[in-house]
Coordinates of C-alpha atoms (C1' of nucleotides) in Angstrom, one line a residue:
Chain X
M118 CA 0.0 0.0 0.0
S119 CA 1.0 3.6 0.2
D120 CA 4.1 4.2 2.1
I121 CA 3.2 7.0 4.4
V122 CA 6.0 9.3 5.6
F123 CA 5.4 11.3 8.7
D124 CA 8.6 13.2 8.9
H125 CA 7.9 16.9 8.8
K126 CA 9.8 19.0 6.4
E127 CA 10.5 22.6 6.6
C128 CA 8.6 24.8 4.1
G129 CA 11.7 27.1 3.9
S130 CA 13.7 24.3 2.2
C131 CA 10.8 23.1 0.1
P132 CA 11.7 22.7 -3.6
I133 CA 8.2 24.0 -4.8
R134 CA 7.8 26.7 -2.2
H135 CA 7.6 29.5 -4.8
R136 CA 5.5 27.8 -7.4
A137 CA 2.8 25.8 -5.6
V138 CA -0.5 27.0 -4.0
C139 CA 1.5 28.4 -1.1
A140 CA 3.7 30.5 -3.4
R141 CA 2.2 33.8 -2.3
C142 CA 1.8 33.0 1.4
E143 CA 3.4 35.2 4.1
T144 CA 5.2 33.7 7.0
D145 CA 2.2 33.5 9.3
E146 CA 0.0 32.0 6.6
L147 CA 2.7 29.5 5.9
E148 CA 2.7 28.5 9.6
E149 CA -1.0 27.8 9.4
L150 CA -0.7 25.7 6.3
D151 CA 2.2 24.0 8.0
S152 CA 0.1 22.9 10.9
I153 CA -2.3 21.0 8.6
K154 CA 0.1 19.5 6.2
Y155 CA 1.6 16.0 6.0
Y156 CA 3.7 14.2 3.4
R157 CA 2.8 11.0 1.7
S158 CA 4.9 9.0 -0.8
Y159 CA 3.9 6.5 -3.5
E160 CA 5.9 4.3 -5.7
A161 CA 5.7 4.4 -9.5
G162 CA 2.6 2.8 -10.7
Q163 CA 0.7 2.9 -7.4
P164 CA -2.9 4.1 -7.5
I165 CA -3.6 7.2 -5.3
V166 CA -7.4 7.5 -5.6
W167 CA -10.0 5.9 -7.8
S168 CA -12.8 7.8 -9.5
G169 CA -15.8 7.9 -7.2
D170 CA -13.7 7.6 -4.0
R171 CA -14.2 10.0 -1.2
M172 CA -11.3 12.4 -1.1
D173 CA -10.7 14.2 2.2
F174 CA -7.4 15.9 1.2
V175 CA -6.0 18.2 -1.4
A176 CA -2.2 18.2 -2.1
S177 CA 0.7 19.7 -4.0
V178 CA 3.1 17.5 -5.9
V179 CA 6.5 17.9 -4.4
T180 CA 8.5 15.5 -6.4
G181 CA 7.6 13.0 -9.2
V182 CA 4.7 12.8 -11.6
A183 CA 1.1 11.9 -11.1
S184 CA -1.6 11.3 -13.7
L185 CA -5.4 12.0 -13.8
S186 CA -7.3 9.6 -16.1
Q187 CA -10.7 8.7 -17.1
A188 CA -11.7 5.2 -18.0
M189 CA -14.6 3.8 -20.0
E190 CA -16.0 0.5 -18.8
D191 CA -14.8 -1.3 -21.9
G192 CA -11.2 -0.5 -20.9
R193 CA -10.5 2.5 -23.1
T194 CA -8.7 5.1 -21.0
Q195 CA -7.7 8.7 -21.6
M196 CA -5.2 10.6 -19.4
V197 CA -6.6 14.1 -18.8
G198 CA -3.9 15.6 -16.7
L199 CA -0.3 15.2 -15.9
L200 CA 0.7 16.6 -12.5
L201 CA 4.4 17.7 -12.2
P202 CA 6.1 19.2 -9.2
S203 CA 4.2 22.2 -7.8
D204 CA 0.9 21.2 -9.5
F205 CA -2.2 21.0 -7.3
L206 CA -4.3 17.8 -6.8
G207 CA -7.9 17.9 -5.7
R208 CA -10.6 20.5 -5.6
P209 CA -11.7 22.5 -2.6
G210 CA -15.4 22.0 -2.0
R211 CA -15.6 18.6 -3.7
D212 CA -15.4 15.4 -1.7
V213 CA -15.6 12.8 -4.5
A214 CA -12.8 12.2 -6.9
P215 CA -13.9 12.5 -10.6
Y216 CA -10.8 10.8 -12.0
D217 CA -8.5 8.0 -11.3
V218 CA -5.2 9.4 -9.9
S219 CA -2.0 7.4 -9.9
A220 CA 1.7 7.8 -9.4
V221 CA 3.5 7.7 -12.8
S222 CA 6.9 7.8 -11.2
N223 CA 7.9 7.7 -7.5
L224 CA 6.0 10.6 -6.0
T225 CA 5.8 12.7 -2.9
L226 CA 2.8 14.8 -2.1
C227 CA 2.4 17.6 0.4
C228 CA -1.2 16.9 1.6
F229 CA -3.6 19.2 3.4
R230 CA -6.7 17.9 5.1
R231 CA -9.5 19.3 3.0
K232 CA -11.8 20.9 5.5
P233 CA -9.1 22.9 7.4
F234 CA -7.7 23.8 4.0
E235 CA -11.1 25.1 2.9
T236 CA -11.6 27.3 5.9
L237 CA -8.0 28.5 5.7
M238 CA -8.7 29.5 2.1
T239 CA -11.7 31.7 2.9
R240 CA -9.5 33.6 5.4
T241 CA -6.3 33.9 3.3
P242 CA -6.9 35.4 -0.2
H243 CA -3.3 34.7 -1.1
I244 CA -4.1 31.0 -1.4
A245 CA -7.3 31.4 -3.4
Q246 CA -5.5 33.9 -5.7
R247 CA -2.7 31.5 -6.4
L248 CA -5.1 28.6 -6.9
L249 CA -7.2 30.6 -9.4
E250 CA -4.0 31.4 -11.3
M251 CA -2.9 27.8 -11.3
T252 CA -6.4 26.6 -12.4
L253 CA -6.4 29.1 -15.3
D254 CA -3.0 27.8 -16.4
E255 CA -4.3 24.2 -16.2
L256 CA -7.3 25.2 -18.2
D257 CA -5.0 26.6 -20.9
A258 CA -3.0 23.4 -20.9
A259 CA -6.1 21.3 -21.2
R260 CA -7.2 23.4 -24.2
E261 CA -3.8 23.0 -25.8
W262 CA -4.3 19.3 -25.2
M263 CA -7.7 19.3 -26.9
L264 CA -6.1 20.6 -30.1
I265 CA -3.5 17.8 -29.9
L266 CA -6.1 15.1 -29.3
G267 CA -8.6 16.4 -31.9
R268 CA -6.5 17.5 -34.8
K269 CA -2.9 16.3 -34.8
T270 CA -1.4 13.3 -36.5
A271 CA 0.3 10.6 -34.5
R272 CA 3.7 12.0 -35.4
E273 CA 2.7 15.5 -34.4
K274 CA 1.3 14.2 -31.1
I275 CA 4.6 12.5 -30.1
A276 CA 6.6 15.6 -31.1
S277 CA 4.2 17.8 -29.1
L278 CA 4.5 15.6 -26.0
M279 CA 8.3 15.7 -26.2
A280 CA 8.3 19.4 -26.7
I281 CA 5.9 20.0 -23.8
I282 CA 8.0 17.9 -21.4
A283 CA 11.2 19.5 -22.6
R284 CA 9.8 22.9 -22.1
R285 CA 8.4 22.2 -18.7
E286 CA 11.6 20.5 -17.6
S287 CA 13.7 23.4 -18.9
S288 CA 11.8 25.8 -16.7
L289 CA 13.4 23.9 -13.9
A290 CA 16.8 22.2 -14.1
L291 CA 17.5 21.1 -17.6
K292 CA 20.8 19.6 -18.5
S293 CA 21.9 20.8 -21.8
T294 CA 24.3 19.0 -24.0
G295 CA 25.8 21.5 -26.4
D296 CA 22.8 23.5 -27.5
G297 CA 20.6 20.5 -27.3
M298 CA 18.3 19.4 -24.5
M299 CA 18.2 16.2 -22.5
F300 CA 15.5 14.9 -20.1
E301 CA 14.2 11.8 -18.6
L302 CA 10.9 10.6 -20.0
P303 CA 8.7 10.0 -17.0
L304 CA 6.1 8.0 -18.9
T305 CA 5.9 4.4 -20.2
R306 CA 4.9 3.9 -23.8
E307 CA 1.4 2.9 -22.6
A308 CA 1.1 6.0 -20.5
M309 CA 2.1 8.1 -23.5
A310 CA -0.5 6.3 -25.5
D311 CA -3.2 7.0 -22.9
Y312 CA -2.2 10.7 -22.9
L313 CA -2.1 11.1 -26.6
G314 CA -5.2 9.1 -27.6
L315 CA -3.1 6.5 -29.5
T316 CA -2.2 2.8 -29.1
L317 CA 1.2 2.0 -27.6
E318 CA 2.2 0.4 -30.9
T319 CA 1.7 3.6 -32.7
V320 CA 3.6 5.5 -30.0
S321 CA 6.5 3.1 -30.4
R322 CA 6.5 3.3 -34.2
Q323 CA 6.5 7.1 -34.2
I324 CA 9.2 7.3 -31.6
S325 CA 11.3 5.0 -33.8
A326 CA 10.6 7.1 -36.8
L327 CA 11.7 10.4 -35.1
K328 CA 14.8 8.6 -33.8
R329 CA 15.6 7.2 -37.3
E330 CA 15.4 10.7 -38.7
G331 CA 17.6 12.1 -36.0
I332 CA 15.0 14.5 -34.5
I333 CA 15.4 12.8 -31.2
T334 CA 18.0 10.4 -29.7
L335 CA 17.4 7.8 -27.1
E336 CA 19.9 6.9 -24.4
G337 CA 18.6 3.7 -22.9
K338 CA 14.8 3.6 -23.1
R339 CA 13.9 6.7 -21.1
R340 CA 16.5 9.3 -21.6
V341 CA 15.8 11.6 -24.5
I342 CA 18.2 14.0 -26.2
I343 CA 16.9 16.7 -28.5
P344 CA 19.8 17.9 -30.6
D345 CA 17.8 20.7 -32.2
F346 CA 14.7 22.0 -30.5
D347 CA 13.5 24.0 -33.4
R348 CA 13.5 21.0 -35.6
L349 CA 11.3 19.2 -33.1
Q350 CA 9.1 22.2 -32.9
I351 CA 8.5 22.0 -36.6
E352 CA 7.3 18.4 -36.2
T353 CA 4.7 19.5 -33.7
G354 CA 2.7 21.3 -36.4
D355 CA 2.4 24.3 -34.1
D356 CA 2.7 27.9 -35.1
M357 CA 6.4 28.7 -34.6
D358 CA 6.2 32.4 -33.8
G359 CA 3.0 32.4 -31.8
G360 CA 3.9 34.3 -28.7
M361 CA 0.7 33.4 -26.8
M362 CA 2.3 31.0 -24.3
A363 CA 1.4 33.2 -21.4
Chain F
M146 CA -18.5 45.1 -37.6
S147 CA -19.7 44.6 -34.1
D148 CA -23.0 46.2 -33.4
I149 CA -22.3 48.0 -30.1
V150 CA -25.3 48.5 -27.8
F151 CA -25.0 51.2 -25.2
D152 CA -28.3 50.9 -23.4
H153 CA -27.7 50.1 -19.9
K154 CA -29.7 47.2 -18.4
E155 CA -30.5 46.7 -14.8
C156 CA -28.6 43.9 -13.1
G157 CA -31.7 43.1 -11.1
S158 CA -33.5 41.8 -14.2
C159 CA -30.4 40.1 -15.7
P160 CA -31.1 36.5 -16.8
I161 CA -27.7 35.3 -15.6
R162 CA -27.6 37.3 -12.4
H163 CA -27.4 34.2 -10.2
R164 CA -25.0 32.1 -12.3
A165 CA -22.4 34.4 -13.7
V166 CA -19.2 35.8 -12.1
C167 CA -21.4 38.3 -10.2
A168 CA -23.5 35.6 -8.7
R169 CA -22.3 36.0 -5.2
C170 CA -22.0 39.8 -5.2
E171 CA -23.8 41.9 -2.6
T172 CA -25.8 45.0 -3.6
D173 CA -22.8 47.4 -3.2
E174 CA -20.4 45.2 -5.1
L175 CA -23.0 44.9 -7.8
E176 CA -23.1 48.7 -8.0
E177 CA -19.4 48.8 -8.5
L178 CA -19.5 46.2 -11.2
D179 CA -22.4 48.0 -12.8
S180 CA -20.3 51.2 -13.1
I181 CA -17.7 49.5 -15.3
K182 CA -20.0 47.3 -17.4
Y183 CA -21.3 47.8 -20.9
Y184 CA -23.2 45.5 -23.3
R185 CA -22.1 44.5 -26.7
S186 CA -23.9 42.4 -29.3
Y187 CA -22.7 40.2 -32.2
E188 CA -24.5 38.5 -35.0
A189 CA -24.1 34.7 -35.6
G190 CA -20.8 34.0 -37.2
Q191 CA -19.1 37.3 -36.3
P192 CA -15.6 37.2 -34.9
I193 CA -15.1 38.7 -31.5
V194 CA -11.4 38.6 -31.1
W195 CA -8.5 36.8 -32.9
S196 CA -5.8 34.9 -31.2
G197 CA -2.9 37.2 -30.5
D198 CA -5.2 40.3 -30.3
R199 CA -4.9 42.6 -27.4
M200 CA -8.0 42.1 -25.2
D201 CA -8.8 44.9 -22.8
F202 CA -12.0 43.5 -21.5
V203 CA -13.5 40.4 -19.9
A204 CA -17.2 39.5 -20.2
S205 CA -20.1 37.3 -19.3
V206 CA -22.2 35.7 -21.9
V207 CA -25.7 37.0 -21.4
T208 CA -27.5 35.4 -24.3
G209 CA -26.4 33.2 -27.2
V210 CA -23.4 31.0 -27.7
A211 CA -19.7 31.9 -28.3
S212 CA -16.8 29.6 -29.2
L213 CA -13.2 29.5 -28.4
S214 CA -11.0 27.8 -31.0
Q215 CA -7.5 27.2 -32.0
A216 CA -6.3 27.1 -35.5
M217 CA -3.2 25.5 -37.1
E218 CA -1.7 27.4 -40.0
D219 CA -2.7 24.7 -42.5
G220 CA -6.3 25.3 -41.7
R221 CA -7.1 22.6 -39.2
T222 CA -9.1 24.0 -36.3
Q223 CA -10.2 22.7 -33.0
M224 CA -12.9 24.3 -30.9
V225 CA -11.7 24.2 -27.3
G226 CA -14.6 25.9 -25.5
L227 CA -18.3 26.6 -26.0
L228 CA -19.5 29.5 -23.9
L229 CA -23.2 29.5 -23.0
P230 CA -25.2 32.1 -21.1
S231 CA -23.4 32.9 -17.7
D232 CA -20.0 31.6 -18.9
F233 CA -17.1 33.9 -18.5
L234 CA -14.9 35.1 -21.3
G235 CA -11.3 36.3 -20.8
R236 CA -8.7 36.0 -18.2
P237 CA -7.9 38.6 -15.6
G238 CA -4.2 39.4 -15.7
R239 CA -3.8 38.5 -19.3
D240 CA -3.9 41.1 -22.1
V241 CA -3.5 38.9 -25.2
A242 CA -6.2 36.5 -26.4
P243 CA -4.8 32.9 -26.8
Y244 CA -7.7 31.7 -28.9
D245 CA -10.0 32.9 -31.6
V246 CA -13.4 33.8 -30.2
S247 CA -16.5 34.1 -32.3
A248 CA -20.2 34.3 -32.0
V249 CA -21.8 31.0 -32.9
S250 CA -25.4 32.4 -32.6
N251 CA -26.5 35.9 -32.0
L252 CA -24.8 36.9 -28.9
T253 CA -24.9 39.5 -26.1
L254 CA -22.0 40.1 -23.8
C255 CA -21.9 42.0 -20.5
C256 CA -18.3 43.4 -20.7
F257 CA -16.1 44.8 -18.0
R258 CA -13.0 46.9 -18.8
R259 CA -10.2 44.6 -17.7
K260 CA -8.1 46.9 -15.5
P261 CA -11.0 48.2 -13.3
F262 CA -12.3 44.6 -13.1
E263 CA -8.9 43.4 -11.9
T264 CA -8.6 46.0 -9.2
L265 CA -12.2 45.4 -8.2
M266 CA -11.4 41.7 -8.0
T267 CA -8.6 42.2 -5.5
R268 CA -11.0 44.1 -3.3
T269 CA -14.0 41.8 -3.5
P270 CA -13.3 38.2 -2.7
H271 CA -16.9 37.2 -3.8
I272 CA -15.9 37.7 -7.4
A273 CA -12.6 35.9 -7.2
Q274 CA -14.4 33.0 -5.3
R275 CA -17.0 32.7 -8.0
L276 CA -14.5 32.9 -10.8
L277 CA -12.4 30.1 -9.2
E278 CA -15.5 27.9 -9.0
M279 CA -16.4 28.6 -12.6
T280 CA -12.9 28.0 -13.8
L281 CA -12.8 24.7 -12.0
D282 CA -16.0 23.7 -13.6
E283 CA -14.7 24.6 -17.0
L284 CA -11.6 22.6 -16.3
D285 CA -13.8 19.6 -15.6
A286 CA -15.7 20.1 -18.8
A287 CA -12.4 20.4 -20.7
R288 CA -11.3 17.1 -19.3
E289 CA -14.5 15.4 -20.1
W290 CA -14.0 16.7 -23.6
M291 CA -10.5 15.2 -23.7
L292 CA -11.9 11.8 -23.2
I293 CA -14.4 12.4 -26.1
L294 CA -11.7 13.7 -28.4
G295 CA -9.1 11.0 -27.5
R296 CA -11.0 7.8 -27.2
K297 CA -14.6 8.0 -28.5
T298 CA -15.8 6.8 -32.0
A299 CA -17.5 9.3 -34.3
R300 CA -20.9 7.9 -33.3
E301 CA -20.2 8.2 -29.6
K302 CA -18.9 11.7 -30.2
I303 CA -22.1 12.9 -31.8
A304 CA -24.2 11.2 -29.1
S305 CA -22.1 12.8 -26.4
L306 CA -22.5 16.2 -27.9
M307 CA -26.3 15.8 -28.2
A308 CA -26.4 14.6 -24.6
I309 CA -24.3 17.4 -23.3
I310 CA -26.4 20.1 -25.0
A311 CA -29.6 18.4 -23.9
R312 CA -28.4 18.3 -20.3
R313 CA -27.2 21.9 -20.2
E314 CA -30.4 23.0 -21.9
S315 CA -32.5 21.1 -19.4
S316 CA -30.9 22.8 -16.5
L317 CA -32.6 25.9 -17.9
A318 CA -35.8 25.9 -19.8
L319 CA -36.3 22.7 -21.7
K320 CA -39.4 22.0 -23.6
S321 CA -40.4 18.4 -23.1
T322 CA -42.6 16.5 -25.5
G323 CA -44.1 13.6 -23.7
D324 CA -41.1 12.3 -21.7
G325 CA -38.7 13.2 -24.5
M326 CA -36.6 16.3 -24.8
M327 CA -36.4 18.9 -27.5
F328 CA -33.8 21.6 -28.2
E329 CA -32.4 23.8 -30.8
L330 CA -28.9 22.9 -32.0
P331 CA -26.9 26.1 -31.8
L332 CA -24.2 24.7 -34.0
T333 CA -23.7 24.2 -37.8
R334 CA -22.4 20.9 -38.9
E335 CA -19.0 22.5 -39.4
A336 CA -18.9 23.9 -35.9
M337 CA -19.9 20.4 -34.6
A338 CA -17.1 18.9 -36.6
D339 CA -14.6 21.5 -35.2
Y340 CA -15.8 20.7 -31.7
L341 CA -15.6 17.0 -32.1
G342 CA -12.4 16.6 -34.0
L343 CA -14.2 15.2 -37.0
T344 CA -15.0 16.3 -40.6
L345 CA -18.4 17.8 -41.4
E346 CA -19.1 14.8 -43.7
T347 CA -18.7 12.4 -40.8
V348 CA -20.8 14.5 -38.6
S349 CA -23.6 14.5 -41.2
R350 CA -23.3 10.7 -41.7
Q351 CA -23.5 9.9 -38.0
I352 CA -26.4 12.2 -37.5
S353 CA -28.2 10.5 -40.3
A354 CA -27.4 7.1 -38.8
L355 CA -28.8 8.1 -35.4
K356 CA -31.9 9.5 -37.1
R357 CA -32.4 6.4 -39.2
E358 CA -32.3 4.3 -36.0
G359 CA -34.8 6.5 -34.2
I360 CA -32.4 7.6 -31.5
I361 CA -32.9 11.2 -32.4
T362 CA -35.5 13.0 -34.6
L363 CA -34.9 16.2 -36.6
E364 CA -37.5 18.8 -37.2
G365 CA -36.0 21.0 -39.8
K366 CA -32.2 21.1 -39.8
R367 CA -31.7 22.4 -36.3
R368 CA -34.5 21.3 -33.9
V369 CA -33.6 18.0 -32.3
I370 CA -36.0 15.7 -30.5
I371 CA -34.7 13.0 -28.2
P372 CA -37.5 10.5 -27.6
D373 CA -35.6 8.4 -25.1
F374 CA -32.7 10.0 -23.3
D375 CA -31.4 6.8 -21.8
R376 CA -31.2 5.3 -25.2
L377 CA -29.0 8.2 -26.3
Q378 CA -27.0 7.9 -23.2
I379 CA -26.1 4.4 -24.1
E380 CA -24.7 5.5 -27.4
T381 CA -22.4 8.0 -25.7
G382 CA -20.3 5.0 -24.4
D383 CA -20.3 6.6 -20.9
D384 CA -20.7 4.9 -17.7
M385 CA -24.5 5.1 -17.0
D386 CA -24.5 5.2 -13.2
G387 CA -21.4 7.3 -12.7
G388 CA -22.5 9.9 -10.2
M389 CA -19.5 12.1 -10.6
M390 CA -21.1 15.0 -12.5
A391 CA -20.4 17.4 -9.7
Chain Y
dC154 C1' 24.1 -16.5 -14.7
dG155 C1' 20.0 -18.4 -16.6
dC156 C1' 15.1 -17.9 -16.7
dG157 C1' 10.5 -15.9 -16.3
dT158 C1' 8.2 -11.5 -16.6
dT159 C1' 7.4 -7.1 -18.3
dT160 C1' 8.0 -3.6 -21.7
dT161 C1' 9.1 -2.3 -26.3
dT162 C1' 9.7 -3.0 -31.1
dT163 C1' 8.5 -4.6 -35.5
dG164 C1' 5.5 -6.9 -39.0
dA165 C1' 1.1 -8.0 -41.5
dT166 C1' -3.5 -6.9 -42.2
dC167 C1' -7.9 -4.5 -41.5
dT168 C1' -11.1 -0.6 -41.0
dG169 C1' -13.2 3.9 -39.4
dG170 C1' -13.2 8.0 -40.7
dG171 C1' -10.9 11.3 -44.0
dT172 C1' -10.8 13.1 -48.8
dC173 C1' -12.7 14.2 -53.1
dA174 C1' -16.8 14.9 -55.7
dA175 C1' -21.7 15.3 -56.7
dT176 C1' -26.2 16.3 -55.6
dG177 C1' -30.0 18.1 -52.7
dC178 C1' -32.5 21.6 -50.2
dG179 C1' -34.0 25.9 -48.3
dC180 C1' -34.0 30.7 -48.5
dC181 C1' -33.3 35.2 -50.0
dC182 C1' -33.8 38.6 -53.4
dA183 C1' -34.7 40.4 -58.1
Chain U
dT48 C1' -40.6 32.1 -60.4
dG49 C1' -36.4 31.2 -60.9
dG50 C1' -31.4 31.7 -60.4
dG51 C1' -27.7 32.0 -56.9
dC52 C1' -25.7 30.9 -52.5
dG53 C1' -24.8 28.7 -48.2
dC54 C1' -25.6 24.7 -45.8
dA55 C1' -26.3 19.7 -45.6
dT56 C1' -26.4 15.0 -47.4
dT57 C1' -24.7 11.1 -49.9
dG58 C1' -21.5 8.3 -52.6
dA59 C1' -16.9 6.2 -53.9
dC60 C1' -12.4 5.5 -52.7
dC61 C1' -8.2 5.7 -49.8
dC62 C1' -5.0 5.9 -46.0
dA63 C1' -3.4 6.7 -41.0
dG64 C1' -3.6 4.4 -37.3
dA65 C1' -5.9 0.3 -35.0
dT66 C1' -5.7 -4.6 -34.3
dC67 C1' -3.6 -9.0 -34.1
dA68 C1' 0.6 -11.5 -33.7
dA69 C1' 5.3 -12.4 -32.8
dA70 C1' 10.0 -11.4 -31.8
dA71 C1' 13.4 -8.8 -29.1
dA72 C1' 15.1 -6.1 -25.4
dA73 C1' 15.2 -4.9 -20.6
dC74 C1' 14.6 -6.2 -15.9
dG75 C1' 14.7 -8.3 -12.0
dC76 C1' 15.4 -12.5 -9.0
dG77 C1' 16.6 -16.9 -7.2

DNA sequence: CGCGTTTTTTGATCTGGGTCAATGCGCCCA
DNA sequence: TGGGCGCATTGACCCAGATCAAAAAACGCG
């Protein structure tokens, strides 16, 4: 089951301190949050909650990657969200999970009991402000994803996924090799397929094709090197210049 | 161009007073909002803003339907949002539109100049609270849409669209014929195709098929009758019982 | 190490929905 | 009263990606 960690970490040294829901909090607000928080860890592949489950906490992803996905009863599934460090999990005011949530990689959450968090939120506008901002960003990401799912070819979908991960990763620590980029793919082929609305065979074939053409290079199965980001960008089918990425 | 209407309507008699961003506002807050608001009307098909345009207002849809869509330079387009009465358009804190917005049907917006709206928002938590709630709802809707785009067949997509419109309509005024439902389709075949990630030919074929099988009935080109909602629901491929629709 | 298990790649074939091309149907306006 | 124009429907054909099947890496694990 879930490997619950009770040791209490200091917010001051938290890697997501300045990007998570708590980003705007003052010292006193942080203390209040601190008093209702606890950490929880999951191993790669573990389920966190199932759709329909009661959910009595909300959380920030501290390290690792989690996924939100919807399943149809015949087994088809669609990933509808990928939560990276600093992303928020759960919805204040709702007690039943609408999606399956699971740990894609090893994962640590900073959890807050829902009720105290909700009351705290009504008192401290800084949290609500930040949450609104983050939710609007997620909505934009979801809409970008709708274009990918609805209109892009398999090759464009793979290129888009690579570009998105590379971009997100680069906002943090990105090791660069020459002027290229390198990152660790946090997803299995099946997870990629679930995210992109493809089968895992098609994912594999398109990755092979991009590799064959030198647009990406694999080191082992998971480490990806992008020698020329602009070249990848072209393959996404996106408007190059578009300066909308707010 | 856009047919700007200056006549000032009373918030008290506003049809979306209790569901829009202003839903939670007290009398005094409403007065402040009132002082920065103005109405604007568009005819079906008119563009409202283009992606990349500067946007110096935010707005509530009062009557009619608007769409948000993304276009790729080769012409492929994906609708990423459908705004019905009470839905909110624009994002506080952002001055460039990330999507093309256009009037799907005749449309009236209640607009607020963005800057004053933003300052008002920092002062009145009721507005920010309501906006957060609405944004979270939109995020849920976007994620439901991702499942439709990524995993459903053309027939399931059409059935899902019909079911969603019927359900939204029924939350308002829905004329029922016997125990069936009836509503006006606000979208052209092409708009449906853009929404569903299909071509208009496929949309037309699938609608014909559902009609042939008696799952829907058309009166004219736009009026839809659903004699048995459960039967339609089955065609959507969704979990029947699922009580997640928060 | 060698062997079972899981994940990934590759191949062969099939098919849902795209593409291209007519045709039909209101509806407005002269 | 009959073009002309903007939807919408229908048909014929094709192809990207699904499906089915098998081989090949990678990954523990005793």
